[in-house]
Every structure is written in C-alpha cells, then in structure tokens.
Amino acid sequence: MTQLSTIEKLEILADAAKYDASCASSGTSKKNSIGGKGIGSTEGMGICHAYAPDGRCISLLKVLLTNHCIFDCHYCINRKSSDVRRARFTPQEVADLTLSFYRRNYIEGLFLSSGIIKSSNHTMEQLMETARILREEHDFRGYIHLKTIPEADPELVYQAGLYADRVSINVELPTDAGLTRLAPDKDARQIEGAMGEVKSSIIENKDARKRFKNAPRFAPAGQSTQMIVGADSASDADIVGKASRLYDGFGLRRVYYSAFSPIPDASAVLPLKRPPLIREHRLYQSDWLMRFYGYSSREVMQATGTDGMLPLDIDPKLAWALNFRENFPLDVNRAPREMLLRVPGLGVRAVNRIIAARRHHLLRLDDVAKLTVSIAKVRPFLVAADWRPTMLTDRADLRSLLAPRQEQLELFVA
Amino acid sequence: MTALQHVKLGAYYVVTMPEPDDFDFWRERARALVQCDVPPDRVAWVEPGGSGNLFSHGERRMPVPDRDAPQVRASRAFVTLAKNAILHTDTERFALLYRLLWRHQANPRIMEDKTDGDVRRIDELARIVRRDSHKMHAFVRFRLVEESDEEEAGEHYVAWFEPEHHILRANAGFFMRRFANMKWSILTPRGSLHWDGKVMEEGPPAQRSDAPAGDPAEDLWRKYYASTFNPSRLKIGAMLKEMPKKYWKNMPEASLIPELVAGAQARESAMVAAGEVKDEARPDTLAAIEKALGICRRCPIGELGTNAVMGEGPSDASFMIVGEQPGDQEDMQGRPFVGPAGQLLDMHLAEAGIERKSAYVTNTVKHFKYVMRGKRRLHQSPTAKEIDSCRWWVDSERALVKPKLVLALGASAARGVLGRTVSISRARGVPQMLDDGSELWITAHPSYLLRLEGPAREEQERLFTADLAAVAARLTELVA
C-alpha cells in the first residue's frame, strides 16, 4: 500500500473523529507558558478558534490516532466492517501537528481519540505517549482532552489523567439494550466501571492536593461523556434519566448529545435518516434546566408527552410551565429566585438582574422589558407593579399564543 | 451644590485624552473633577487627535481639588466594566463613565439597578469590547516567517488583525502568556505589538501588506477545517452568529466556506441514497425470488453482469446451508457449490452422513464478485455493505423454506444471516437461536480449507468435520 502523506492522513482521521460532539476547552486549571520552555495557556474560558458551517465550534485539533478498529459498532463510521479508507498517525506526528497549529493560534489544544488496534492497552498507551511527548518533551501547556478506552488497564487511564485536562469515555447509547444491539463488542457495565474509576481518581486527587500542594493534577477539567440520539428507540425521558444518573453517579462535567447523522457506508441496522436536529437541541435545553435552573430530572420528565418525548415546537421550560400553570403568575417584585428561574423566557442573567434591580425600586412591566430579551414571552407568567396577566389558567389557547410561529419548514436544511 | 460653588466652577473643562484606551489617565482626571464638584455637563472629553472645537472656550487647565476634599467612591463592579468600556470606539464613552462616576457619589449601589439607562449603556459597551477581545484571542492567525538574514536566525510568527475597538494593548498580556517562548508580532491598523521572548514593544499602525501573505501550514489547517465539518448538520446561522463575515478576510479557512455549504446537501443525500434499500413486498415463492434476482441491482455487484445464482434443494427442507457467494464455476453453471469448494463440501457432508439432496443450499451474496487478473476472474470478498444489501434475499428464502437448522459457512454467511460480524473461532460449535425459532450453526467456509496446507489444514479439517458431525447429530434430534 502506498504511504499516505500527512495531509491525507489528517483528512481521513479528522473526518473519522468528527462525530464526537465535544470540543470544549473550558473549565480547566489556569496555566501559562511564562517560565516554561514551550508554549500554551489555559485561562478558564474556552476559546472557539473557528466555526464550521455546521455551526460547531472548532476549539481543538480533534483527530483519531487511527481509524483501524477491531470493534464493530453499527453507528460508527470506523467499525471494522465499514468500507472507509484507513490511516494511522504516529504519536510523534500528532504532537507535531498540534504544536504547528497551536503556534499559529488555530487551536486551544488537542482532542485525541482512537480506534482500538491490537488491544485496548496498546491503544491507550499510544494515546498516552502522544500526550507525554507534548507535555514532557515540548512543555506544552495548552488543553489536552484524551478519550480513554474502557477496557484498558486502570493504571494506564490514571496516567492519562495526569497528562490530560479532561478525560472522557462515551456511554454511546442511552439504554443497555441499545448498546448490546448496536455495539456488540462493548459492555455497559465495563464503561460505567471505568467512569467510576476516573471519578474516584478525581476525588482522591482533589484530596491529595489539599494536603500536598505539589501533588500532580489529575484531569482538572473533569470527565465528560456522549450519547447518540436517534439511533435506537430510546425516548427523551430515557435519555434525560440516563443523563441525570450519570451526573449524579459519576460527577460528570458534561453529558453531550449527538444526533445520529448518516455516515458513509452505514450499517443496515441503522435508521437511514437522522432525527431532527431540534431534538438534540431540546435535550440540551433540558440538560441546562438540570444544571443551571434547579430542575430535577423527574421534573424535566414531567415536561415530556405521554410518549416520553419532549415537544419539538416549544422548549422544555415552557412545556413544564404549561403543565404546571398553578405556579404562575409570579410577582416579579417578591417571588424567590428559584421560582423566577422557572419563568419561561427568563434566563439566569435576567433573574439576577431582576433581583438586584428590585432592591432599588418597584419594577414595572417596562423595567422588566429592559432586563429581558422578550417581554412578550415572559409577560403571561409575571405580575409587575402595573401589570397583571388575564387569567392564565383559563386560557386553553395559551400554548398556541406562546409557541413560536410555525414557519414553512426548511425543505433542504431540516 | 451651593450657588457660590456654581459661580466658582461655572467654567467648562476640556480634557484631551492622550490615548484612546488610557484608563489610568481618565481615572486620575475624573477623580480630580469629581472632587472639585464639576458636574458632568460641564466637562468635555476629547479623543486623542480630536479638535474639540466646540469647546474651544473651555478651560484646559484642570481644577485642583482641596486637600480635604472627600474621597471619590466607585464600586468594584463599575471599575471592572469601565476598564473594558473605555476601549470602545464610541466617542461618548468618557463622558458616560464620568456621568456614572458622578452619580456613584450620591448612590454607591447604582450599578445594581440594571434598568437605569447609563448602567445599561456601560454594560453594553463593556460587553461589546469583551466580545471583540475574545474574538481577537480566537481569530488572530499567525504566519511563519523564517529569518535567516539577521544575526539571530529563527522563527518569527506574524499576524495581521483588524480589531473593531481599541483592544490591542489590553490584550498584549494574553498573547504574551500564551506564546511566552515564541517570537511574534501582531500588526493592526491601530498599532502593533512585538514580543521577542523577553520584552514587549509597541509599534506604529501597520498595513496588511506589512504582514506575510501565506504559510504552508495553512493547507493542512484548511484540510482539517473541511474534514471536521459534518455536511449532515448544516447550520449556517449558528456559524455566522459566532464568526461574522467581517473576520473572514483574515482567516485562511474562511475561503472554503462557500463550497462546503454548496456541497453539503448533495453529500448528505448521496449518503442516504447509498444506504437506501427499497422496501418491496417479499416474493411469495422461490420461483419469484429467482425471477427477481436476475434484475437485482441493490449493490454494485449486480452491475458486473454475472448470473444470479439461486439456491437449490427441496422447498420444505429442514436443513439449509448458506455459503458466501458463487464462484467462477457456479456463475457459469448457475448452481451453488459446484466448484472445488462445493466438491470438498459434498465430501464432508457424505462423511457426516448428511445427504446433500435433502438440504437447501444457497449463498449469502447471489452474484459472483471478481476482478480480472489476466484472463482469470479472481474472486473478491463482498463488503459488509453488499452482504447487508443481499441479506434481504436470504431472509426471503428462509421465510419460504422454513428450515429448522441453518448452517452458515464462513464469516460472510454468518453476517448474512445474523446481520452482524462474528468471529468463526468463537462462534463455531455453539448453536444460536434465530428470530423465527430456527437454530443457526456457524463453521468455516470449505474454500478456507482449500487455501491451507500442511498441519494447519489438518487441524482445520478436523474442526470442520467435528462441526458437521455435531450438526448431523442435532439434525437427527430436530427431525425426529
């Protein structure tokens, strides 16, 4: 076989890696290259260095070390029965590419994953070697996200966490049945076991750092995971429940959702068409409700319909409010913070502003309008000094008043 | 304020800023003016280089506050916002900041009231500046210049950037901390920064032509940009919101956007169409299958122009054998398992006491897939995709014949029945229950035995014989 050039390998291995949704570079410890030998800094906020026409942020060089794989997961473009072109980078090549991009300010760092070659341990060692070259030989202080292999030796995973800012293991599918059917080589219990190991390493490391200032940091940006939406029959309620268990059980920083999208040479077991991207969006909104708005997973599930699916035409917060109208309207001048957060159309920032401003004077509807994005959306749920909505609970047509107008559906974009 | 003070301070004051982003200068002047009780409408703030003609009658000397003048108060929230807001290009910014500082003296918590017009405006200015800075961190693109003519040969990274506001100096620290051990310059129309690894120097405004025109690494970067884009999820609005067109001209990857967008729809449709299998009604007789097979073009093998080879055997056989695909001999005779592999199979079946005539014998893939090597047609394994497309025919045959036991020969056959890839060494000898209640047994394909030699062949022959013996025993149980 002819030798592939770096640019050909990059094309194949970046294409193979793009189905991982995460590209975050935020939330890690602060570091910079002053006093060091190399380059790199992380200052808390992630930076998106470019955006692709799919609207996704390009923050990291996201590639696979290789797309050869001994596994045969139906949803995956790299499964062994797939007919794609294969390529393989050496750890040194990936490290060089990362530094070359970083010096030109194209990226925040590296997100490295890999198909399973030879054995899980061998693969994990290769991933780690790449991180080691960057950190030790080049004193690279940018962001590194390593995908860890659930079947690999925990000691190797621990080593990886010492080099990386973030480690992640994908749970892949929301239900065990789905995993067994679509990823016959993977084992849900093994994945969760590995996530549990990472969690305890993070906790132990925090504890060690309290006592020994110089203890090495283990994955300061925590761990995350990803679930594929729409490749199996799991409902939104299943997915939200699974996400909530993952947040609680493994202290995850983020659960990413990736709407299943058609891949070249797809397996016949998969649905051909992708689910609407709006479904992924509604799931992220529900994720926000749990992480920033104080909703429990049970409450988010109350926003789903009888089929366990979140409505696609309105957001889950509005859906919940319509189901529990007895909580509204709320007095914008008196209601506690946690209740104001439940008003559809009020974000965390708007609620903070309302609470600060109402210490100074009674808020009228005009004032609220200055603090929020859309007064029309929040008005039915609020009482202000000069405003009282007409009998909210009596209006059967409330949903249609608030739902965004149905547009001619995009024939080609949807 | 007393009438007397009004008389004393009746003059207008004009403050000319030395630099558009000099917060310390502004703070010092503003503090003195507040201490001297000069109300906002009596101060004119002038941009550097601004003429200030309107206020030519104003006092250019600063008033000197009394030594016992009260301390000027400012909340931390105000100072943080003001440091950013002063970088905005809005000419009214200095006056706005002064007005807020003035109002702070009466109401130290004024910044909390986000319904106030001035507070909202400073919020807005600071937000825009923060965004401009953030986009600078993101979209500056360095290009490598190899310096060999100087005494210190080395790499110099140079960027051309056009910020909208006066943010260059404020962000020098960010790039210094990030690229501490690299020699770099950022050139902008408002000034430039040069870092040599030790000292930061400021330089005059620059032009685009002062910066290098390209960098070989940009080809790699463009390839990465194009490859990481998923054409199935076109969201142009989301991209434009975060990466407005005004930045595109200085980003090497942006030139690709139009063609990526234009090609996306076609790429997705092609992927969907390639996976599409028409859901026709299943044929209700074996003869109907045979007829339909001849014109099957579900996969590219059908295009090779070989003959479709239908299964053969009793239509109510309780035993079905599934192979991989017809070979050269089978294609010419139109019958399954008549070539060398078929003869080996017949021999082993006889040895196990199974009569071939009692079994329904067929293939996973119905057409011969080959490449020409000289004058010979050389067998090629079907891809997983082709097996999955052809699975529909094997399923149809199984639905009609209703065998109690299916024997799959080789990995392709196993995939054709099960729909997933299995390992022969792990799956052989252990029956699996299929959806219709029949049993699936898996063993190697006889052509595999033909390719082996010596002890390896003896070992595989032994395993194959054992598998067939087990199948024969099980068949007797099932039929009895």
JSON list of N, CA, C and O in Angstrom, two decimals, chain A residues 49 51, chain B residues 128-141 160-165 167 208 239-254 257:
[
{"chain": "A", "resi": 49, "resn": "HIS", "atom": "N", "xyz": [-11.78, 28.76, 18.04]},
{"chain": "A", "resi": 49, "resn": "HIS", "atom": "CA", "xyz": [-10.92, 29.45, 17.08]},
{"chain": "A", "resi": 49, "resn": "HIS", "atom": "C", "xyz": [-11.53, 29.54, 15.70]},
{"chain": "A", "resi": 49, "resn": "HIS", "atom": "O", "xyz": [-11.06, 30.30, 14.86]},
{"chain": "A", "resi": 51, "resn": "TYR", "atom": "N", "xyz": [-15.48, 28.41, 13.39]},
{"chain": "A", "resi": 51, "resn": "TYR", "atom": "CA", "xyz": [-16.77, 27.71, 13.37]},
{"chain": "A", "resi": 51, "resn": "TYR", "atom": "C", "xyz": [-16.94, 27.11, 11.99]},
{"chain": "A", "resi": 51, "resn": "TYR", "atom": "O", "xyz": [-16.72, 27.77, 10.99]},
{"chain": "B", "resi": 128, "resn": "ILE", "atom": "N", "xyz": [-19.59, 44.50, 24.40]},
{"chain": "B", "resi": 128, "resn": "ILE", "atom": "CA", "xyz": [-19.10, 44.52, 23.01]},
{"chain": "B", "resi": 128, "resn": "ILE", "atom": "C", "xyz": [-17.57, 44.43, 23.00]},
{"chain": "B", "resi": 128, "resn": "ILE", "atom": "O", "xyz": [-16.98, 43.71, 22.18]},
{"chain": "B", "resi": 129, "resn": "VAL", "atom": "N", "xyz": [-16.92, 45.15, 23.91]},
{"chain": "B", "resi": 129, "resn": "VAL", "atom": "CA", "xyz": [-15.46, 45.12, 23.95]},
{"chain": "B", "resi": 129, "resn": "VAL", "atom": "C", "xyz": [-14.95, 43.74, 24.35]},
{"chain": "B", "resi": 129, "resn": "VAL", "atom": "O", "xyz": [-14.01, 43.21, 23.77]},
{"chain": "B", "resi": 130, "resn": "ARG", "atom": "N", "xyz": [-15.62, 43.15, 25.35]},
{"chain": "B", "resi": 130, "resn": "ARG", "atom": "CA", "xyz": [-15.20, 41.79, 25.76]},
{"chain": "B", "resi": 130, "resn": "ARG", "atom": "C", "xyz": [-15.30, 40.83, 24.60]},
{"chain": "B", "resi": 130, "resn": "ARG", "atom": "O", "xyz": [-14.44, 39.99, 24.38]},
{"chain": "B", "resi": 131, "resn": "ARG", "atom": "N", "xyz": [-16.37, 40.97, 23.84]},
{"chain": "B", "resi": 131, "resn": "ARG", "atom": "CA", "xyz": [-16.55, 40.08, 22.70]},
{"chain": "B", "resi": 131, "resn": "ARG", "atom": "C", "xyz": [-15.46, 40.32, 21.65]},
{"chain": "B", "resi": 131, "resn": "ARG", "atom": "O", "xyz": [-14.89, 39.39, 21.09]},
{"chain": "B", "resi": 132, "resn": "ASP", "atom": "N", "xyz": [-15.15, 41.59, 21.42]},
{"chain": "B", "resi": 132, "resn": "ASP", "atom": "CA", "xyz": [-14.11, 41.91, 20.44]},
{"chain": "B", "resi": 132, "resn": "ASP", "atom": "C", "xyz": [-12.77, 41.30, 20.89]},
{"chain": "B", "resi": 132, "resn": "ASP", "atom": "O", "xyz": [-12.04, 40.74, 20.08]},
{"chain": "B", "resi": 133, "resn": "SER", "atom": "N", "xyz": [-12.47, 41.41, 22.18]},
{"chain": "B", "resi": 133, "resn": "SER", "atom": "CA", "xyz": [-11.23, 40.83, 22.71]},
{"chain": "B", "resi": 133, "resn": "SER", "atom": "C", "xyz": [-11.24, 39.32, 22.55]},
{"chain": "B", "resi": 133, "resn": "SER", "atom": "O", "xyz": [-10.25, 38.70, 22.14]},
{"chain": "B", "resi": 134, "resn": "HIS", "atom": "N", "xyz": [-12.38, 38.72, 22.89]},
{"chain": "B", "resi": 134, "resn": "HIS", "atom": "CA", "xyz": [-12.49, 37.27, 22.81]},
{"chain": "B", "resi": 134, "resn": "HIS", "atom": "C", "xyz": [-12.29, 36.81, 21.37]},
{"chain": "B", "resi": 134, "resn": "HIS", "atom": "O", "xyz": [-11.60, 35.82, 21.10]},
{"chain": "B", "resi": 135, "resn": "LYS", "atom": "N", "xyz": [-12.87, 37.55, 20.43]},
{"chain": "B", "resi": 135, "resn": "LYS", "atom": "CA", "xyz": [-12.71, 37.18, 19.02]},
{"chain": "B", "resi": 135, "resn": "LYS", "atom": "C", "xyz": [-11.26, 37.39, 18.57]},
{"chain": "B", "resi": 135, "resn": "LYS", "atom": "O", "xyz": [-10.78, 36.70, 17.68]},
{"chain": "B", "resi": 136, "resn": "MET", "atom": "N", "xyz": [-10.60, 38.35, 19.18]},
{"chain": "B", "resi": 136, "resn": "MET", "atom": "CA", "xyz": [-9.18, 38.53, 18.84]},
{"chain": "B", "resi": 136, "resn": "MET", "atom": "C", "xyz": [-8.37, 37.33, 19.32]},
{"chain": "B", "resi": 136, "resn": "MET", "atom": "O", "xyz": [-7.55, 36.79, 18.58]},
{"chain": "B", "resi": 137, "resn": "HIS", "atom": "N", "xyz": [-8.62, 36.88, 20.55]},
{"chain": "B", "resi": 137, "resn": "HIS", "atom": "CA", "xyz": [-7.94, 35.68, 21.05]},
{"chain": "B", "resi": 137, "resn": "HIS", "atom": "C", "xyz": [-8.18, 34.52, 20.08]},
{"chain": "B", "resi": 137, "resn": "HIS", "atom": "O", "xyz": [-7.31, 33.69, 19.86]},
{"chain": "B", "resi": 138, "resn": "ALA", "atom": "N", "xyz": [-9.38, 34.47, 19.53]},
{"chain": "B", "resi": 138, "resn": "ALA", "atom": "CA", "xyz": [-9.76, 33.31, 18.71]},
{"chain": "B", "resi": 138, "resn": "ALA", "atom": "C", "xyz": [-9.25, 33.42, 17.28]},
{"chain": "B", "resi": 138, "resn": "ALA", "atom": "O", "xyz": [-8.77, 32.44, 16.73]},
{"chain": "B", "resi": 139, "resn": "PHE", "atom": "N", "xyz": [-9.38, 34.60, 16.67]},
{"chain": "B", "resi": 139, "resn": "PHE", "atom": "CA", "xyz": [-9.23, 34.67, 15.21]},
{"chain": "B", "resi": 139, "resn": "PHE", "atom": "C", "xyz": [-7.90, 35.25, 14.73]},
{"chain": "B", "resi": 139, "resn": "PHE", "atom": "O", "xyz": [-7.69, 35.35, 13.53]},
{"chain": "B", "resi": 140, "resn": "VAL", "atom": "N", "xyz": [-7.01, 35.66, 15.63]},
{"chain": "B", "resi": 140, "resn": "VAL", "atom": "CA", "xyz": [-5.68, 36.05, 15.17]},
{"chain": "B", "resi": 140, "resn": "VAL", "atom": "C", "xyz": [-5.04, 34.81, 14.53]},
{"chain": "B", "resi": 140, "resn": "VAL", "atom": "O", "xyz": [-5.13, 33.71, 15.07]},
{"chain": "B", "resi": 141, "resn": "ARG", "atom": "N", "xyz": [-4.46, 34.98, 13.36]},
{"chain": "B", "resi": 141, "resn": "ARG", "atom": "CA", "xyz": [-3.79, 33.85, 12.68]},
{"chain": "B", "resi": 141, "resn": "ARG", "atom": "C", "xyz": [-2.34, 34.24, 12.40]},
{"chain": "B", "resi": 141, "resn": "ARG", "atom": "O", "xyz": [-2.09, 35.15, 11.61]},
{"chain": "B", "resi": 160, "resn": "TRP", "atom": "N", "xyz": [-1.69, 39.57, 11.05]},
{"chain": "B", "resi": 160, "resn": "TRP", "atom": "CA", "xyz": [-2.40, 40.80, 10.70]},
{"chain": "B", "resi": 160, "resn": "TRP", "atom": "C", "xyz": [-3.83, 40.67, 11.21]},
{"chain": "B", "resi": 160, "resn": "TRP", "atom": "O", "xyz": [-4.51, 39.68, 10.93]},
{"chain": "B", "resi": 161, "resn": "PHE", "atom": "N", "xyz": [-4.27, 41.64, 12.01]},
{"chain": "B", "resi": 161, "resn": "PHE", "atom": "CA", "xyz": [-5.62, 41.55, 12.58]},
{"chain": "B", "resi": 161, "resn": "PHE", "atom": "C", "xyz": [-6.26, 42.94, 12.58]},
{"chain": "B", "resi": 161, "resn": "PHE", "atom": "O", "xyz": [-5.56, 43.94, 12.73]},
{"chain": "B", "resi": 162, "resn": "GLU", "atom": "N", "xyz": [-7.61, 42.97, 12.41]},
{"chain": "B", "resi": 162, "resn": "GLU", "atom": "CA", "xyz": [-8.29, 44.26, 12.39]},
{"chain": "B", "resi": 162, "resn": "GLU", "atom": "C", "xyz": [-9.35, 44.31, 13.48]},
{"chain": "B", "resi": 162, "resn": "GLU", "atom": "O", "xyz": [-10.51, 43.98, 13.22]},
{"chain": "B", "resi": 163, "resn": "PRO", "atom": "N", "xyz": [-8.98, 44.70, 14.69]},
{"chain": "B", "resi": 163, "resn": "PRO", "atom": "CA", "xyz": [-9.97, 44.76, 15.75]},
{"chain": "B", "resi": 163, "resn": "PRO", "atom": "C", "xyz": [-10.89, 45.95, 15.53]},
{"chain": "B", "resi": 163, "resn": "PRO", "atom": "O", "xyz": [-10.51, 46.94, 14.89]},
{"chain": "B", "resi": 164, "resn": "GLU", "atom": "N", "xyz": [-12.10, 45.87, 16.06]},
{"chain": "B", "resi": 164, "resn": "GLU", "atom": "CA", "xyz": [-13.05, 46.94, 15.84]},
{"chain": "B", "resi": 164, "resn": "GLU", "atom": "C", "xyz": [-12.84, 48.05, 16.88]},
{"chain": "B", "resi": 164, "resn": "GLU", "atom": "O", "xyz": [-13.16, 49.20, 16.64]},
{"chain": "B", "resi": 165, "resn": "HIS", "atom": "N", "xyz": [-12.32, 47.68, 18.05]},
{"chain": "B", "resi": 165, "resn": "HIS", "atom": "CA", "xyz": [-12.19, 48.66, 19.13]},
{"chain": "B", "resi": 165, "resn": "HIS", "atom": "C", "xyz": [-10.73, 48.76, 19.58]},
{"chain": "B", "resi": 165, "resn": "HIS", "atom": "O", "xyz": [-9.87, 48.08, 19.04]},
{"chain": "B", "resi": 167, "resn": "ILE", "atom": "N", "xyz": [-8.53, 47.56, 21.47]},
{"chain": "B", "resi": 167, "resn": "ILE", "atom": "CA", "xyz": [-8.28, 46.46, 22.41]},
{"chain": "B", "resi": 167, "resn": "ILE", "atom": "C", "xyz": [-6.88, 45.90, 22.33]},
{"chain": "B", "resi": 167, "resn": "ILE", "atom": "O", "xyz": [-6.53, 45.01, 23.10]},
{"chain": "B", "resi": 208, "resn": "ARG", "atom": "N", "xyz": [-1.84, 45.84, 5.88]},
{"chain": "B", "resi": 208, "resn": "ARG", "atom": "CA", "xyz": [-1.92, 44.42, 5.60]},
{"chain": "B", "resi": 208, "resn": "ARG", "atom": "C", "xyz": [-0.68, 43.94, 4.84]},
{"chain": "B", "resi": 208, "resn": "ARG", "atom": "O", "xyz": [-0.16, 42.85, 5.09]},
{"chain": "B", "resi": 239, "resn": "MET", "atom": "N", "xyz": [-23.14, 29.46, 12.63]},
{"chain": "B", "resi": 239, "resn": "MET", "atom": "CA", "xyz": [-21.76, 29.81, 12.32]},
{"chain": "B", "resi": 239, "resn": "MET", "atom": "C", "xyz": [-21.60, 31.32, 12.20]},
{"chain": "B", "resi": 239, "resn": "MET", "atom": "O", "xyz": [-20.68, 31.91, 12.78]},
{"chain": "B", "resi": 240, "resn": "LEU", "atom": "N", "xyz": [-22.52, 31.96, 11.47]},
{"chain": "B", "resi": 240, "resn": "LEU", "atom": "CA", "xyz": [-22.40, 33.40, 11.23]},
{"chain": "B", "resi": 240, "resn": "LEU", "atom": "C", "xyz": [-22.53, 34.20, 12.52]},
{"chain": "B", "resi": 240, "resn": "LEU", "atom": "O", "xyz": [-21.92, 35.25, 12.67]},
{"chain": "B", "resi": 241, "resn": "LYS", "atom": "N", "xyz": [-23.33, 33.70, 13.45]},
{"chain": "B", "resi": 241, "resn": "LYS", "atom": "CA", "xyz": [-23.54, 34.42, 14.70]},
{"chain": "B", "resi": 241, "resn": "LYS", "atom": "C", "xyz": [-22.22, 34.53, 15.46]},
{"chain": "B", "resi": 241, "resn": "LYS", "atom": "O", "xyz": [-21.90, 35.57, 16.02]},
{"chain": "B", "resi": 242, "resn": "GLU", "atom": "N", "xyz": [-21.44, 33.47, 15.45]},
{"chain": "B", "resi": 242, "resn": "GLU", "atom": "CA", "xyz": [-20.20, 33.47, 16.23]},
{"chain": "B", "resi": 242, "resn": "GLU", "atom": "C", "xyz": [-18.99, 33.87, 15.40]},
{"chain": "B", "resi": 242, "resn": "GLU", "atom": "O", "xyz": [-17.95, 34.21, 15.95]},
{"chain": "B", "resi": 243, "resn": "MET", "atom": "N", "xyz": [-19.10, 33.74, 14.08]},
{"chain": "B", "resi": 243, "resn": "MET", "atom": "CA", "xyz": [-17.95, 34.07, 13.24]},
{"chain": "B", "resi": 243, "resn": "MET", "atom": "C", "xyz": [-18.43, 34.97, 12.09]},
{"chain": "B", "resi": 243, "resn": "MET", "atom": "O", "xyz": [-18.51, 34.53, 10.95]},
{"chain": "B", "resi": 244, "resn": "PRO", "atom": "N", "xyz": [-18.80, 36.23, 12.43]},
{"chain": "B", "resi": 244, "resn": "PRO", "atom": "CA", "xyz": [-19.36, 37.11, 11.40]},
{"chain": "B", "resi": 244, "resn": "PRO", "atom": "C", "xyz": [-18.39, 37.30, 10.24]},
{"chain": "B", "resi": 244, "resn": "PRO", "atom": "O", "xyz": [-17.17, 37.17, 10.41]},
{"chain": "B", "resi": 245, "resn": "LYS", "atom": "N", "xyz": [-18.97, 37.63, 9.09]},
{"chain": "B", "resi": 245, "resn": "LYS", "atom": "CA", "xyz": [-18.17, 37.71, 7.86]},
{"chain": "B", "resi": 245, "resn": "LYS", "atom": "C", "xyz": [-17.04, 38.72, 7.96]},
{"chain": "B", "resi": 245, "resn": "LYS", "atom": "O", "xyz": [-16.05, 38.58, 7.25]},
{"chain": "B", "resi": 246, "resn": "LYS", "atom": "N", "xyz": [-17.18, 39.73, 8.83]},
{"chain": "B", "resi": 246, "resn": "LYS", "atom": "CA", "xyz": [-16.14, 40.76, 8.88]},
{"chain": "B", "resi": 246, "resn": "LYS", "atom": "C", "xyz": [-14.78, 40.17, 9.26]},
{"chain": "B", "resi": 246, "resn": "LYS", "atom": "O", "xyz": [-13.74, 40.75, 8.96]},
{"chain": "B", "resi": 247, "resn": "TYR", "atom": "N", "xyz": [-14.76, 39.03, 9.93]},
{"chain": "B", "resi": 247, "resn": "TYR", "atom": "CA", "xyz": [-13.49, 38.42, 10.31]},
{"chain": "B", "resi": 247, "resn": "TYR", "atom": "C", "xyz": [-12.91, 37.53, 9.22]},
{"chain": "B", "resi": 247, "resn": "TYR", "atom": "O", "xyz": [-11.76, 37.13, 9.28]},
{"chain": "B", "resi": 248, "resn": "TRP", "atom": "N", "xyz": [-13.74, 37.17, 8.25]},
{"chain": "B", "resi": 248, "resn": "TRP", "atom": "CA", "xyz": [-13.34, 36.12, 7.31]},
{"chain": "B", "resi": 248, "resn": "TRP", "atom": "C", "xyz": [-12.09, 36.46, 6.52]},
{"chain": "B", "resi": 248, "resn": "TRP", "atom": "O", "xyz": [-11.29, 35.58, 6.20]},
{"chain": "B", "resi": 249, "resn": "LYS", "atom": "N", "xyz": [-11.94, 37.76, 6.19]},
{"chain": "B", "resi": 249, "resn": "LYS", "atom": "CA", "xyz": [-10.88, 38.07, 5.23]},
{"chain": "B", "resi": 249, "resn": "LYS", "atom": "C", "xyz": [-9.48, 37.77, 5.78]},
{"chain": "B", "resi": 249, "resn": "LYS", "atom": "O", "xyz": [-8.55, 37.59, 5.00]},
{"chain": "B", "resi": 250, "resn": "ASN", "atom": "N", "xyz": [-9.34, 37.68, 7.09]},
{"chain": "B", "resi": 250, "resn": "ASN", "atom": "CA", "xyz": [-8.02, 37.37, 7.64]},
{"chain": "B", "resi": 250, "resn": "ASN", "atom": "C", "xyz": [-7.90, 35.94, 8.17]},
{"chain": "B", "resi": 250, "resn": "ASN", "atom": "O", "xyz": [-6.98, 35.62, 8.92]},
{"chain": "B", "resi": 251, "resn": "MET", "atom": "N", "xyz": [-8.86, 35.10, 7.81]},
{"chain": "B", "resi": 251, "resn": "MET", "atom": "CA", "xyz": [-8.82, 33.70, 8.28]},
{"chain": "B", "resi": 251, "resn": "MET", "atom": "C", "xyz": [-8.63, 32.78, 7.07]},
{"chain": "B", "resi": 251, "resn": "MET", "atom": "O", "xyz": [-9.50, 32.74, 6.20]},
{"chain": "B", "resi": 252, "resn": "PRO", "atom": "N", "xyz": [-7.55, 32.03, 7.03]},
{"chain": "B", "resi": 252, "resn": "PRO", "atom": "CA", "xyz": [-7.28, 31.23, 5.83]},
{"chain": "B", "resi": 252, "resn": "PRO", "atom": "C", "xyz": [-8.38, 30.21, 5.52]},
{"chain": "B", "resi": 252, "resn": "PRO", "atom": "O", "xyz": [-8.63, 29.91, 4.36]},
{"chain": "B", "resi": 253, "resn": "GLU", "atom": "N", "xyz": [-9.03, 29.69, 6.57]},
{"chain": "B", "resi": 253, "resn": "GLU", "atom": "CA", "xyz": [-10.01, 28.63, 6.32]},
{"chain": "B", "resi": 253, "resn": "GLU", "atom": "C", "xyz": [-11.33, 29.16, 5.74]},
{"chain": "B", "resi": 253, "resn": "GLU", "atom": "O", "xyz": [-12.11, 28.41, 5.17]},
{"chain": "B", "resi": 254, "resn": "ALA", "atom": "N", "xyz": [-11.58, 30.48, 5.90]},
{"chain": "B", "resi": 254, "resn": "ALA", "atom": "CA", "xyz": [-12.90, 31.00, 5.54]},
{"chain": "B", "resi": 254, "resn": "ALA", "atom": "C", "xyz": [-13.18, 30.92, 4.04]},
{"chain": "B", "resi": 254, "resn": "ALA", "atom": "O", "xyz": [-14.33, 30.85, 3.63]},
{"chain": "B", "resi": 257, "resn": "ILE", "atom": "N", "xyz": [-15.61, 28.16, 2.94]},
{"chain": "B", "resi": 257, "resn": "ILE", "atom": "CA", "xyz": [-16.99, 28.07, 3.41]},
{"chain": "B", "resi": 257, "resn": "ILE", "atom": "C", "xyz": [-18.01, 27.96, 2.27]},
{"chain": "B", "resi": 257, "resn": "ILE", "atom": "O", "xyz": [-18.85, 27.06, 2.29]}
]
